[in-house]
XYZ file of N, CA and C in Angstrom:
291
model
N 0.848 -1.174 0.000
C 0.000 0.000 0.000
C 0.891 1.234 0.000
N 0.767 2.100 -0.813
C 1.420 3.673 -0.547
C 1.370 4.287 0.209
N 0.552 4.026 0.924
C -0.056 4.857 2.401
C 0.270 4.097 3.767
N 0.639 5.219 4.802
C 0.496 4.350 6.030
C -0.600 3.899 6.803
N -1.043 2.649 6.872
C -1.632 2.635 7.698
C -1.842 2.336 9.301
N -3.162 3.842 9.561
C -3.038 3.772 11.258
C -3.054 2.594 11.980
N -2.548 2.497 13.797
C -2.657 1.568 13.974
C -4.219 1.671 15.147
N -4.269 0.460 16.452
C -5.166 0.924 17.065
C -5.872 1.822 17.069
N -5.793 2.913 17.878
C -7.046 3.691 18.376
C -6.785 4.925 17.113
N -5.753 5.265 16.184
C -5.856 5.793 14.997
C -6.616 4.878 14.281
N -7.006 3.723 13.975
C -8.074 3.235 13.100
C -9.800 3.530 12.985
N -10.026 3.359 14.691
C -11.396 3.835 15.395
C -11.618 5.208 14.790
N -10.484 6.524 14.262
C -11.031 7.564 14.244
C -11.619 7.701 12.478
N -11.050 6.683 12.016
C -11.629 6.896 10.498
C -12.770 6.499 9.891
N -13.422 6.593 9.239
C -15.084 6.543 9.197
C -14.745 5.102 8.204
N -16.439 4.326 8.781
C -16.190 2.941 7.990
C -16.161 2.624 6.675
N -16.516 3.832 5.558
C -16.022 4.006 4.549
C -14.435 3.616 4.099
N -13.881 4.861 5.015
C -12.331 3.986 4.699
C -11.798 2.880 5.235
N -12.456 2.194 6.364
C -11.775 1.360 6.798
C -11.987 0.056 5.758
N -13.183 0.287 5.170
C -13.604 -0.972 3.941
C -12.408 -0.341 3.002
N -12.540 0.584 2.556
C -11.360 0.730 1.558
C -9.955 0.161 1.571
N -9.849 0.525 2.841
C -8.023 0.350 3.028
C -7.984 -1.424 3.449
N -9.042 -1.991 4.422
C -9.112 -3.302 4.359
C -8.917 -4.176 3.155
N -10.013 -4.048 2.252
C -10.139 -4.326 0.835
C -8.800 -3.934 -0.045
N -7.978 -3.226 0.170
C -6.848 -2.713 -0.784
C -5.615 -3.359 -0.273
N -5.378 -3.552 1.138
C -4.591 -4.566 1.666
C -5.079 -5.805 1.555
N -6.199 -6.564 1.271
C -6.372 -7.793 0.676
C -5.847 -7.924 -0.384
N -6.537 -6.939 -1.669
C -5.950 -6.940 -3.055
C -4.463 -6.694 -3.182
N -3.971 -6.226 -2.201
C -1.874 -6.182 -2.192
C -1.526 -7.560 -1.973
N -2.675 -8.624 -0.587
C -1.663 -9.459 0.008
C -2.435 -10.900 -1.148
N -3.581 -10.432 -2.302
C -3.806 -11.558 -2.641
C -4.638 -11.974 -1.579
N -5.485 -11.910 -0.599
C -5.855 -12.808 0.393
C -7.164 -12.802 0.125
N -7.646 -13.745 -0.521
C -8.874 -14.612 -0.371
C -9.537 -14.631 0.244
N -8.472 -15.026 1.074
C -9.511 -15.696 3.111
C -10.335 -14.367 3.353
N -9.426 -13.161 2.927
C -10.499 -11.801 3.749
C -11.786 -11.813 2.906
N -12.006 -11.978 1.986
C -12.937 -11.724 1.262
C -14.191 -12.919 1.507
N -13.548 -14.005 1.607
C -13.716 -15.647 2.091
C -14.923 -14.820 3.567
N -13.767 -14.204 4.063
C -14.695 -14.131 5.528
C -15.856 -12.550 6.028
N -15.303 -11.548 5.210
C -16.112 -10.764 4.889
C -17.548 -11.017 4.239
N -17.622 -11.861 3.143
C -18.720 -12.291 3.108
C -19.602 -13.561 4.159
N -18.853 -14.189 4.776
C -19.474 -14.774 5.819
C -19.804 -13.763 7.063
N -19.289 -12.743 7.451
C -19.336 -11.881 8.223
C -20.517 -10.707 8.147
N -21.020 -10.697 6.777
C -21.822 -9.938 6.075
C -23.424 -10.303 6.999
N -24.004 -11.582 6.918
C -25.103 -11.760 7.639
C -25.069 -11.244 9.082
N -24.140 -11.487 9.889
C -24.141 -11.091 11.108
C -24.205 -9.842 11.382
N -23.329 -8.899 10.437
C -23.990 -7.314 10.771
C -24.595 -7.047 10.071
N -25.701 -7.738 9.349
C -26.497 -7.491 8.816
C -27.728 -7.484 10.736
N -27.465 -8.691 11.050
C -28.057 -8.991 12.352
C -27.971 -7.722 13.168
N -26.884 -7.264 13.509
C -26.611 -6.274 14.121
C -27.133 -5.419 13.954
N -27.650 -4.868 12.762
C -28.412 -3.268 12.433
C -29.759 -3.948 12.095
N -29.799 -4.787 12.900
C -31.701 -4.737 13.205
C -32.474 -6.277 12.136
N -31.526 -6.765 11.343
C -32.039 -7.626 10.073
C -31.819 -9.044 10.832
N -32.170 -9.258 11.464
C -32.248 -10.616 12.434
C -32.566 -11.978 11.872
N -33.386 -12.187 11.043
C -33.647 -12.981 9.868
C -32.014 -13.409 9.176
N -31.497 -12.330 8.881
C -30.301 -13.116 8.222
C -28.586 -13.236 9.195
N -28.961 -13.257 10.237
C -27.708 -14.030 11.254
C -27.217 -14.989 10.751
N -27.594 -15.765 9.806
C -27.179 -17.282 9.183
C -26.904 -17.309 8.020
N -25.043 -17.247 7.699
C -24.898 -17.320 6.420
C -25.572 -18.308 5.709
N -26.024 -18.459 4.407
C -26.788 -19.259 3.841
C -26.253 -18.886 2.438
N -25.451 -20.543 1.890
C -24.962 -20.105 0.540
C -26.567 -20.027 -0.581
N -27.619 -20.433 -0.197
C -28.679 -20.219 -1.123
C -28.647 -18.969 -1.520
N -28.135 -18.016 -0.686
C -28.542 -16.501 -0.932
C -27.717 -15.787 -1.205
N -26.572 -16.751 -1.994
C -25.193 -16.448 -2.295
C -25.305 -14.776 -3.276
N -26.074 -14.808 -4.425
C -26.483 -13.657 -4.930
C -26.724 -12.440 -4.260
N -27.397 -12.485 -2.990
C -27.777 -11.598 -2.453
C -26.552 -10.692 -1.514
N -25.947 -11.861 -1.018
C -24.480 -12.046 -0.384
C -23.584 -10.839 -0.917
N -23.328 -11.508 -2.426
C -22.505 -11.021 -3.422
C -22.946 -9.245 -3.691
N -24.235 -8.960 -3.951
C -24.960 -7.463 -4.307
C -24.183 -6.753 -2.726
N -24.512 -7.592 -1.989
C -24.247 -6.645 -0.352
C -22.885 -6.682 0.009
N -22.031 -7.503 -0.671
C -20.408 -7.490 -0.569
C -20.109 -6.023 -1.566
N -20.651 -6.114 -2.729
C -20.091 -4.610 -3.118
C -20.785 -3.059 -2.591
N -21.524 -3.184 -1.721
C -21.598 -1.969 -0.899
C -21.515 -2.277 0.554
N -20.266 -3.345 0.765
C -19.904 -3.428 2.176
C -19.185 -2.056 2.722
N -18.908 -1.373 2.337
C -18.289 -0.083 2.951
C -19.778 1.279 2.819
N -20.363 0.908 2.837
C -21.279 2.026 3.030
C -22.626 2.211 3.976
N -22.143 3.110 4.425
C -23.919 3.013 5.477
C -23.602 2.073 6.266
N -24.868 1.775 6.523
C -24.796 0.880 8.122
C -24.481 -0.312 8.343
N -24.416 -1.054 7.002
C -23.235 -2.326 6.711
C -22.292 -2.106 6.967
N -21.515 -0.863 6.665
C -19.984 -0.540 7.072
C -20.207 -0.199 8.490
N -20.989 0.144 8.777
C -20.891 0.745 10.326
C -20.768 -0.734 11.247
N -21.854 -1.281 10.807
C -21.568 -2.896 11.757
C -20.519 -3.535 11.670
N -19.782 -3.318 10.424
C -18.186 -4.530 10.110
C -17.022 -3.416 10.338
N -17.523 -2.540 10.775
C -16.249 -1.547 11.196
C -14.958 -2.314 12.080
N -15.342 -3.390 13.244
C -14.416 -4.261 13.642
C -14.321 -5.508 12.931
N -14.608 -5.730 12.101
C -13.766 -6.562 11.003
C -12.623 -6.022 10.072
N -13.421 -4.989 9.962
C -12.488 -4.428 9.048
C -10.914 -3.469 10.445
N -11.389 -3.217 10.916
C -10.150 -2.889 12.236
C -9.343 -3.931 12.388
N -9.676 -5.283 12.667
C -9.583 -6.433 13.596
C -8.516 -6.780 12.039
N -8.815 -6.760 10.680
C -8.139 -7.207 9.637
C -6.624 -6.573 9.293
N -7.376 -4.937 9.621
C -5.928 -3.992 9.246
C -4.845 -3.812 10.418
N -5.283 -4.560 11.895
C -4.549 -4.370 12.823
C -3.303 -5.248 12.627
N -3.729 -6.851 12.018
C -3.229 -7.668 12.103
C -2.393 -8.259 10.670
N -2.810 -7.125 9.563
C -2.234 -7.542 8.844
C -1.644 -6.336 7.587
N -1.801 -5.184 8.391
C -1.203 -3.674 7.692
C 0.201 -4.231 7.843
N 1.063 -4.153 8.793
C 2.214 -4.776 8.896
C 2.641 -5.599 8.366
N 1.898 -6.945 7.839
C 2.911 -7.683 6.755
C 2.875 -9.221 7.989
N 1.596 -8.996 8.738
C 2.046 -10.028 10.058
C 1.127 -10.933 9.099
């Protein structure tokens, strides 16, 4: 990445817009699958979180639906719920760990 990225409590101050960005852009540097692998499994649960209780349970039937809500995972209140995924990703792997 060209940029530094913050660590701890510099991450909390950036809005979940960027934290999907810079998450997502350090996947696409490290190649990593798995984040994307688990971002979309992660997707139902804060979906749960902002009130959508019905879908707590990843379910590949609804893989389509999955997929539409993976490309506006950084916005609005989807990003607001995976804000510690996306923290929890760049803490542990901005560094190269």
């Amino acid at each position: 990445m060209s940029d530094v990225t913050p660590e701890g409590a510099e991450l909390d101050q950036l809005s979940s817009k960027e934290l999907h960005d810079r998450a997502m852009s350090l996947a696409r540097e490290r190649r990593d699958v798995g984040f994307l692998w688990d971002l979309l499994r992660a997707i139902p649960a804060a979906a749960a979180a902002r009130g959508e209780v019905d879908r707590a349970q990843f379910d590949l039937l609804h893989g389509l639906s999955l997929l539409e809500e993976f490309t506006h995972a950084g916005e609005g209140d989807l990003a607001d719920a995976l804000r510690p995924f996306y923290i929890e990703y760049l803490s542990e792997h901005a560094k190269g760990t």
